[in-house]
PDB file of C-alpha atoms and ligand atoms in Angstrom:
ATOM      1  CA  MET A 780      -7.559 -19.086  13.256  1.00  0.00           C
ATOM      2  CA  SER A 781      -8.460 -18.516  17.199  1.00  0.00           C
ATOM      3  CA  ARG A 782      -8.038 -15.597  19.411  1.00  0.00           C
ATOM      4  CA  GLU A 783      -5.459 -17.769  22.328  1.00  0.00           C
ATOM      5  CA  LYS A 784      -3.543 -18.929  18.912  1.00  0.00           C
ATOM      6  CA  TRP A 785      -2.661 -15.369  17.892  1.00  0.00           C
ATOM      7  CA  ILE A 786      -2.541 -14.005  21.572  1.00  0.00           C
ATOM      8  CA  GLY A 787      -0.199 -17.682  21.910  1.00  0.00           C
ATOM      9  CA  LEU A 788       2.243 -16.229  18.831  1.00  0.00           C
ATOM     10  CA  LEU A 789       2.243 -12.246  20.005  1.00  0.00           C
ATOM     11  CA  PRO A 790       5.113 -13.269  22.771  1.00  0.00           C
ATOM     12  CA  PHE A 791       7.329 -14.099  19.360  1.00  0.00           C
ATOM     13  CA  TYR A 792       5.874 -11.357  17.334  1.00  0.00           C
ATOM     14  CA  LEU A 793       7.305  -8.687  19.596  1.00  0.00           C
ATOM     15  CA  LEU A 794      10.389 -10.688  20.592  1.00  0.00           C
ATOM     16  CA  VAL A 795      11.106  -9.798  16.783  1.00  0.00           C
ATOM     17  CA  VAL A 796      10.415  -6.568  16.950  1.00  0.00           C
ATOM     18  CA  VAL A 797      11.627  -5.980  20.198  1.00  0.00           C
ATOM     19  CA  LEU A 798      14.908  -7.199  18.417  1.00  0.00           C
ATOM     20  CA  LEU A 799      14.453  -5.052  15.211  1.00  0.00           C
ATOM     21  CA  LEU A 800      14.397  -1.965  16.976  1.00  0.00           C
ATOM     22  CA  GLY A 801      17.747  -2.184  17.863  1.00  0.00           C
ATOM     23  CA  ALA A 802      17.850  -1.116  14.376  1.00  0.00           C
ATOM     24  CA  ALA A 803      15.751   1.208  14.594  1.00  0.00           C
ATOM     25  CA  HIS A 804      18.094   3.222  17.095  1.00  0.00           C
ATOM     26  CA  ILE A 805      20.810   3.752  13.513  1.00  0.00           C
ATOM     27  CA  GLY A 806      18.360   5.991  11.406  1.00  0.00           C
ATOM     28  CA  SER A 807      16.092   5.957   8.567  1.00  0.00           C
ATOM     29  CA  ASP A 808      18.162   5.189   5.606  1.00  0.00           C
ATOM     30  CA  ALA A 809      20.018   2.232   7.006  1.00  0.00           C
ATOM     31  CA  ILE A 810      16.734   1.476   8.260  1.00  0.00           C
ATOM     32  CA  THR A 811      15.234   1.605   4.650  1.00  0.00           C
ATOM     33  CA  THR A 812      18.526  -0.567   2.944  1.00  0.00           C
ATOM     34  CA  ILE A 813      17.909  -3.159   5.673  1.00  0.00           C
ATOM     35  CA  ALA A 814      13.890  -3.691   4.571  1.00  0.00           C
ATOM     36  CA  GLU A 815      14.684  -4.366   1.122  1.00  0.00           C
ATOM     37  CA  SER A 816      16.788  -6.563   1.331  1.00  0.00           C
ATOM     38  CA  LEU A 817      14.763  -8.161   3.474  1.00  0.00           C
ATOM     39  CA  PRO A 818      12.985 -11.404   1.380  1.00  0.00           C
ATOM     40  CA  VAL A 819      10.008 -10.919   2.429  1.00  0.00           C
ATOM     41  CA  GLN A 820       7.546  -8.233   1.022  1.00  0.00           C
ATOM     42  CA  ARG A 821       3.710  -9.015   1.797  1.00  0.00           C
ATOM     43  CA  GLU A 822       0.528  -7.675   0.508  1.00  0.00           C
ATOM     44  CA  ARG A 823      -1.399  -5.594   2.205  1.00  0.00           C
ATOM     45  CA  THR A 824       0.245  -1.681   2.267  1.00  0.00           C
ATOM     46  CA  ILE A 825      -0.668  -0.383   6.028  1.00  0.00           C
ATOM     47  CA  ILE A 826      -1.557   2.973   5.748  1.00  0.00           C
ATOM     48  CA  ILE A 827      -0.416   5.551   8.463  1.00  0.00           C
ATOM     49  CA  ASP A 828      -2.130   8.193   9.328  1.00  0.00           C
ATOM     50  CA  ALA A 829      -0.902  10.969  11.778  1.00  0.00           C
ATOM     51  CA  GLY A 830      -3.354  12.545  13.452  1.00  0.00           C
ATOM     52  CA  HIS A 831      -4.251  16.193  12.432  1.00  0.00           C
ATOM     53  CA  GLY A 832      -1.241  18.369  11.224  1.00  0.00           C
ATOM     54  CA  GLY A 833      -0.245  22.332  10.438  1.00  0.00           C
ATOM     55  CA  VAL A 834      -3.064  24.478  12.274  1.00  0.00           C
ATOM     56  CA  ASP A 835      -4.699  21.961  12.998  1.00  0.00           C
ATOM     57  CA  GLY A 836      -2.213  20.680  16.189  1.00  0.00           C
ATOM     58  CA  GLY A 837      -4.711  18.475  17.930  1.00  0.00           C
ATOM     59  CA  ALA A 838      -5.346  18.528  21.255  1.00  0.00           C
ATOM     60  CA  THR A 839      -2.515  20.165  23.603  1.00  0.00           C
ATOM     61  CA  SER A 840      -0.706  18.277  26.716  1.00  0.00           C
ATOM     62  CA  CYS A 841      -1.207  19.391  30.658  1.00  0.00           C
ATOM     63  CA  THR A 842       2.700  20.649  29.499  1.00  0.00           C
ATOM     64  CA  GLY A 843       1.862  22.698  26.173  1.00  0.00           C
ATOM     65  CA  VAL A 844       3.098  19.958  23.363  1.00  0.00           C
ATOM     66  CA  LEU A 845       0.719  19.823  20.173  1.00  0.00           C
ATOM     67  CA  GLU A 846      -0.664  16.293  19.751  1.00  0.00           C
ATOM     68  CA  SER A 847      -0.192  16.734  16.028  1.00  0.00           C
ATOM     69  CA  ASN A 848       3.068  16.167  16.820  1.00  0.00           C
ATOM     70  CA  LEU A 849       3.196  12.989  18.881  1.00  0.00           C
ATOM     71  CA  ASN A 850       0.790  12.367  16.816  1.00  0.00           C
ATOM     72  CA  LEU A 851       4.061  12.283  13.652  1.00  0.00           C
ATOM     73  CA  GLN A 852       7.082  10.999  16.011  1.00  0.00           C
ATOM     74  CA  ILE A 853       5.126   7.956  16.706  1.00  0.00           C
ATOM     75  CA  ALA A 854       3.734   7.480  12.756  1.00  0.00           C
ATOM     76  CA  LEU A 855       7.283   7.904  11.580  1.00  0.00           C
ATOM     77  CA  ARG A 856       8.360   5.220  14.182  1.00  0.00           C
ATOM     78  CA  LEU A 857       5.682   2.870  13.199  1.00  0.00           C
ATOM     79  CA  GLU A 858       6.544   3.041   9.646  1.00  0.00           C
ATOM     80  CA  ASP A 859      10.292   2.190  10.075  1.00  0.00           C
ATOM     81  CA  LEU A 860       8.558  -0.573  11.977  1.00  0.00           C
ATOM     82  CA  MET A 861       6.836  -2.239   9.247  1.00  0.00           C
ATOM     83  CA  HIS A 862       9.313  -1.336   6.714  1.00  0.00           C
ATOM     84  CA  LEU A 863      11.559  -3.573   8.793  1.00  0.00           C
ATOM     85  CA  LEU A 864       8.179  -6.073   9.225  1.00  0.00           C
ATOM     86  CA  GLY A 865       7.428  -5.917   4.949  1.00  0.00           C
ATOM     87  CA  TYR A 866       5.181  -4.587   4.778  1.00  0.00           C
ATOM     88  CA  GLN A 867       4.762  -1.711   2.425  1.00  0.00           C
ATOM     89  CA  THR A 868       3.514   2.187   3.873  1.00  0.00           C
ATOM     90  CA  LYS A 869       1.714   4.532   2.983  1.00  0.00           C
ATOM     91  CA  MET A 870       2.253   7.799   5.047  1.00  0.00           C
ATOM     92  CA  ILE A 871      -0.895  10.420   5.087  1.00  0.00           C
ATOM     93  CA  ARG A 872       1.649  12.981   6.294  1.00  0.00           C
ATOM     94  CA  ARG A 873       5.345  13.502   7.167  1.00  0.00           C
ATOM     95  CA  GLU A 874       5.842  16.759   8.029  1.00  0.00           C
ATOM     96  CA  ASP A 875       4.168  19.071  10.237  1.00  0.00           C
ATOM     97  CA  ILE A 876       1.359  19.781   7.890  1.00  0.00           C
ATOM     98  CA  SER A 877      -2.669  20.161   7.131  1.00  0.00           C
ATOM     99  CA  VAL A 878      -3.307  17.750   3.917  1.00  0.00           C
ATOM    100  CA  TYR A 879      -5.949  20.262   2.267  1.00  0.00           C
ATOM    101  CA  THR A 880      -6.268  20.719  -1.024  1.00  0.00           C
ATOM    102  CA  GLU A 881      -8.370  23.614  -1.496  1.00  0.00           C
ATOM    103  CA  GLY A 882     -10.279  26.350   1.747  1.00  0.00           C
ATOM    104  CA  ASP A 883      -9.750  30.292   2.011  1.00  0.00           C
ATOM    105  CA  THR A 884     -10.935  29.420   5.767  1.00  0.00           C
ATOM    106  CA  ILE A 885      -9.559  27.046   8.467  1.00  0.00           C
ATOM    107  CA  ALA A 886     -12.029  25.560   8.893  1.00  0.00           C
ATOM    108  CA  GLN A 887     -12.743  25.050   4.624  1.00  0.00           C
ATOM    109  CA  LYS A 888      -9.093  23.770   4.989  1.00  0.00           C
ATOM    110  CA  LYS A 889     -10.150  21.270   8.250  1.00  0.00           C
ATOM    111  CA  ILE A 890     -12.769  19.908   5.604  1.00  0.00           C
ATOM    112  CA  SER A 891     -10.632  20.055   2.762  1.00  0.00           C
ATOM    113  CA  ASP A 892      -7.744  17.407   5.164  1.00  0.00           C
ATOM    114  CA  LEU A 893     -10.324  14.683   5.928  1.00  0.00           C
ATOM    115  CA  LYS A 894     -11.673  14.263   2.752  1.00  0.00           C
ATOM    116  CA  GLU A 895      -7.742  14.063   1.611  1.00  0.00           C
ATOM    117  CA  ARG A 896      -7.766  11.282   4.187  1.00  0.00           C
ATOM    118  CA  VAL A 897     -10.231   9.593   3.577  1.00  0.00           C
ATOM    119  CA  ARG A 898      -9.450   9.541  -0.612  1.00  0.00           C
ATOM    120  CA  ILE A 899      -5.905   8.190   0.317  1.00  0.00           C
ATOM    121  CA  VAL A 900      -7.438   5.112   2.080  1.00  0.00           C
ATOM    122  CA  ASN A 901      -9.824   4.714   0.429  1.00  0.00           C
ATOM    123  CA  GLU A 902      -7.501   4.927  -3.567  1.00  0.00           C
ATOM    124  CA  THR A 903      -5.334   2.039  -1.615  1.00  0.00           C
ATOM    125  CA  ASP A 904      -6.191  -1.705  -2.759  1.00  0.00           C
ATOM    126  CA  ASN A 905      -5.828  -4.236   0.291  1.00  0.00           C
ATOM    127  CA  ALA A 906      -5.001  -1.376   2.898  1.00  0.00           C
ATOM    128  CA  ILE A 907      -5.489  -0.901   6.748  1.00  0.00           C
ATOM    129  CA  LEU A 908      -5.257   2.224   7.693  1.00  0.00           C
ATOM    130  CA  ILE A 909      -4.089   2.812  11.799  1.00  0.00           C
ATOM    131  CA  SER A 910      -4.531   6.208  12.854  1.00  0.00           C
ATOM    132  CA  ILE A 911      -2.687   7.636  15.142  1.00  0.00           C
ATOM    133  CA  HIS A 912      -3.884  10.622  18.235  1.00  0.00           C
ATOM    134  CA  GLN A 913      -3.851  11.250  21.847  1.00  0.00           C
ATOM    135  CA  ASN A 914      -6.329  11.528  24.092  1.00  0.00           C
ATOM    136  CA  THR A 915      -7.680  14.060  26.634  1.00  0.00           C
ATOM    137  CA  PHE A 916      -9.901  14.850  29.348  1.00  0.00           C
ATOM    138  CA  SER A 917     -10.781  17.359  31.827  1.00  0.00           C
ATOM    139  CA  ASP A 918      -9.560  14.960  35.498  1.00  0.00           C
ATOM    140  CA  ASN A 919      -5.824  14.138  35.056  1.00  0.00           C
ATOM    141  CA  ARG A 920      -6.568  10.443  36.637  1.00  0.00           C
ATOM    142  CA  TYR A 921      -8.394   8.820  33.753  1.00  0.00           C
ATOM    143  CA  GLY A 922      -4.872   7.297  31.213  1.00  0.00           C
ATOM    144  CA  GLY A 923      -4.171   4.262  28.725  1.00  0.00           C
ATOM    145  CA  ALA A 924      -4.395   3.230  25.733  1.00  0.00           C
ATOM    146  CA  GLN A 925      -7.990   2.646  23.500  1.00  0.00           C
ATOM    147  CA  VAL A 926      -8.206   2.141  20.413  1.00  0.00           C
ATOM    148  CA  PHE A 927     -11.562   2.584  17.890  1.00  0.00           C
ATOM    149  CA  TYR A 928     -12.745   0.569  15.193  1.00  0.00           C
ATOM    150  CA  ALA A 929     -13.990   1.454  11.845  1.00  0.00           C
ATOM    151  CA  ASN A 930     -17.371   0.447  10.924  1.00  0.00           C
ATOM    152  CA  THR A 931     -15.880  -2.322   8.178  1.00  0.00           C
ATOM    153  CA  ASP A 932     -14.746  -5.629   7.691  1.00  0.00           C
ATOM    154  CA  HIS A 933     -12.818  -6.875  10.000  1.00  0.00           C
ATOM    155  CA  SER A 934     -11.823  -3.569  11.802  1.00  0.00           C
ATOM    156  CA  ARG A 935     -13.326  -4.478  15.015  1.00  0.00           C
ATOM    157  CA  GLU A 936     -11.544  -8.163  15.278  1.00  0.00           C
ATOM    158  CA  LEU A 937      -7.979  -5.932  14.559  1.00  0.00           C
ATOM    159  CA  ALA A 938      -8.971  -3.212  17.366  1.00  0.00           C
ATOM    160  CA  ASN A 939      -9.795  -5.972  19.922  1.00  0.00           C
ATOM    161  CA  LEU A 940      -6.374  -7.799  19.343  1.00  0.00           C
ATOM    162  CA  LEU A 941      -4.691  -3.935  19.838  1.00  0.00           C
ATOM    163  CA  GLN A 942      -6.800  -3.326  22.436  1.00  0.00           C
ATOM    164  CA  ASN A 943      -5.820  -6.349  24.353  1.00  0.00           C
ATOM    165  CA  THR A 944      -2.355  -6.485  23.557  1.00  0.00           C
ATOM    166  CA  LEU A 945      -2.197  -2.774  24.859  1.00  0.00           C
ATOM    167  CA  ILE A 946      -3.353  -3.848  27.762  1.00  0.00           C
ATOM    168  CA  SER A 947      -1.228  -6.716  28.750  1.00  0.00           C
ATOM    169  CA  THR A 948       1.749  -4.964  28.120  1.00  0.00           C
ATOM    170  CA  LEU A 949       1.460  -1.514  28.536  1.00  0.00           C
ATOM    171  CA  ASN A 950      -1.308  -0.513  30.268  1.00  0.00           C
ATOM    172  CA  ASN A 951      -1.382  -3.819  32.988  1.00  0.00           C
ATOM    173  CA  GLY A 952      -4.951  -3.164  35.153  1.00  0.00           C
ATOM    174  CA  SER A 953      -6.874  -0.820  32.446  1.00  0.00           C
ATOM    175  CA  ASN A 954     -10.222  -1.812  32.299  1.00  0.00           C
ATOM    176  CA  ARG A 955     -10.717  -0.093  28.338  1.00  0.00           C
ATOM    177  CA  GLN A 956     -12.718  -2.142  26.039  1.00  0.00           C
ATOM    178  CA  CYS A 957     -12.207  -1.085  21.995  1.00  0.00           C
ATOM    179  CA  LYS A 958     -15.208   0.973  20.858  1.00  0.00           C
ATOM    180  CA  LYS A 959     -16.634   1.802  18.174  1.00  0.00           C
ATOM    181  CA  ALA A 960     -15.942   5.209  16.294  1.00  0.00           C
ATOM    182  CA  ASP A 961     -18.966   6.993  15.505  1.00  0.00           C
ATOM    183  CA  GLY A 962     -18.852  10.171  14.880  1.00  0.00           C
ATOM    184  CA  VAL A 963     -15.403  10.349  13.457  1.00  0.00           C
ATOM    185  CA  TYR A 964     -15.435  11.397   9.672  1.00  0.00           C
ATOM    186  CA  LEU A 965     -12.462   9.543   8.759  1.00  0.00           C
ATOM    187  CA  MET A 966     -13.244   6.545  10.423  1.00  0.00           C
ATOM    188  CA  LYS A 967     -16.886   6.407   8.980  1.00  0.00           C
ATOM    189  CA  GLN A 968     -15.314   6.944   5.510  1.00  0.00           C
ATOM    190  CA  ILE A 969     -13.521   5.061   4.941  1.00  0.00           C
ATOM    191  CA  GLU A 970     -13.830   1.518   3.373  1.00  0.00           C
ATOM    192  CA  ASN A 971     -11.092  -0.837   4.056  1.00  0.00           C
ATOM    193  CA  THR A 972     -10.110  -1.833   7.693  1.00  0.00           C
ATOM    194  CA  GLY A 973      -9.120   0.523   9.352  1.00  0.00           C
ATOM    195  CA  VAL A 974      -8.850   1.465  13.625  1.00  0.00           C
ATOM    196  CA  LEU A 975      -7.715   4.763  15.234  1.00  0.00           C
ATOM    197  CA  ILE A 976      -5.807   4.608  18.078  1.00  0.00           C
ATOM    198  CA  GLU A 977      -5.646   6.562  20.850  1.00  0.00           C
ATOM    199  CA  CYS A 978      -2.240   6.033  22.308  1.00  0.00           C
ATOM    200  CA  GLY A 979      -3.401   7.604  26.208  1.00  0.00           C
ATOM    201  CA  PHE A 980      -4.070  11.096  27.382  1.00  0.00           C
ATOM    202  CA  LEU A 981      -2.020  13.808  27.087  1.00  0.00           C
ATOM    203  CA  SER A 982      -4.001  15.471  30.255  1.00  0.00           C
ATOM    204  CA  ASN A 983      -2.373  12.581  32.358  1.00  0.00           C
ATOM    205  CA  PRO A 984       1.171  14.173  33.104  1.00  0.00           C
ATOM    206  CA  THR A 985       2.632  10.688  34.686  1.00  0.00           C
ATOM    207  CA  GLU A 986       1.247   8.969  30.871  1.00  0.00           C
ATOM    208  CA  GLU A 987       2.264  12.864  28.825  1.00  0.00           C
ATOM    209  CA  ALA A 988       5.618  11.838  30.103  1.00  0.00           C
ATOM    210  CA  LEU A 989       5.540   9.160  28.700  1.00  0.00           C
ATOM    211  CA  LEU A 990       4.159   9.382  25.350  1.00  0.00           C
ATOM    212  CA  ARG A 991       6.674  12.235  25.256  1.00  0.00           C
ATOM    213  CA  SER A 992       9.739   9.895  25.455  1.00  0.00           C
ATOM    214  CA  ASP A 993      11.079   7.961  22.836  1.00  0.00           C
ATOM    215  CA  ILE A 994      11.301   4.784  24.452  1.00  0.00           C
ATOM    216  CA  TYR A 995       7.902   4.937  25.246  1.00  0.00           C
ATOM    217  CA  GLN A 996       7.037   6.072  21.676  1.00  0.00           C
ATOM    218  CA  LYS A 997       8.357   2.568  20.464  1.00  0.00           C
ATOM    219  CA  HIS A 998       7.239   0.258  22.424  1.00  0.00           C
ATOM    220  CA  ILE A 999       4.097   1.797  21.688  1.00  0.00           C
ATOM    221  CA  CYS A1000       5.205   0.868  18.013  1.00  0.00           C
ATOM    222  CA  CYS A1001       6.558  -2.528  19.003  1.00  0.00           C
ATOM    223  CA  VAL A1002       3.173  -3.748  20.675  1.00  0.00           C
ATOM    224  CA  ILE A1003       1.099  -2.002  17.548  1.00  0.00           C
ATOM    225  CA  ALA A1004       3.570  -3.310  14.606  1.00  0.00           C
ATOM    226  CA  ALA A1005       3.707  -6.778  16.295  1.00  0.00           C
ATOM    227  CA  SER A1006      -0.531  -7.307  16.976  1.00  0.00           C
ATOM    228  CA  VAL A1007      -0.946  -5.734  13.282  1.00  0.00           C
ATOM    229  CA  SER A1008       1.301  -8.589  11.701  1.00  0.00           C
ATOM    230  CA  VAL A1009      -0.694 -10.735  13.732  1.00  0.00           C
ATOM    231  CA  PHE A1010      -3.741 -10.018  12.615  1.00  0.00           C
ATOM    232  CA  ILE A1011      -2.936  -9.614   9.155  1.00  0.00           C
ATOM    233  CA  ASP A1012      -1.043 -13.277   9.132  1.00  0.00           C
ATOM    234  CA  ASN A1013      -4.504 -14.939  10.869  1.00  0.00           C
ATOM    235  CA  ALA A1014      -6.794 -12.911   8.999  1.00  0.00           C
TER     236      ALA A1014
HETATM  237 ZN1   ZN B1493      -6.363  13.431  17.658  1.00  0.00          ZN
END
């Protein structure tokens, strides 16, 4: 299917997801109950990676919030929405932890953590990885989401769709383009389709406040969930 047609379908998906968001207010247990009663159970597994965690907090925002915590909040919201859309999910982490399995020093634990994330992704057949991160930069004027893709089948198409949809819905006027994830261990080692989404800049005070807010986190998750669903339906 052409990209134009994908984009044409997006408003429909966004509407569906926004309607489902109402349900997101009633809590995870209720969402699980609703999701289990839905007739649709799709074949792809969505692996959601909340970047960093535990000893590795990632970046620190301009108000002192750790990236790892925001990544986890957004990842858990995304999990709910993907369930509501009928997808199985696998979470790399659901708490503030590093997922290392060995190592004594922090450096060794970080290496083990990365290898474990790769192992989880590569052991899952027919999966799509969505890795959630936040950006930061020395100049606090910079903002906007940016999507990076693995060098695996269809990752670039998914990243392109996500990037364009994030710009048209949340980052109007942004000229950011998706990029290959050079230098990111997880993205270089995975064999499945995968993208890493830097949701915004923690160094930009306006965007940082948005990224900490419930409503903006929900908006981001709506855009990601709708885009992933459109991508899968048209793959
Ligand atoms: Zn990060």
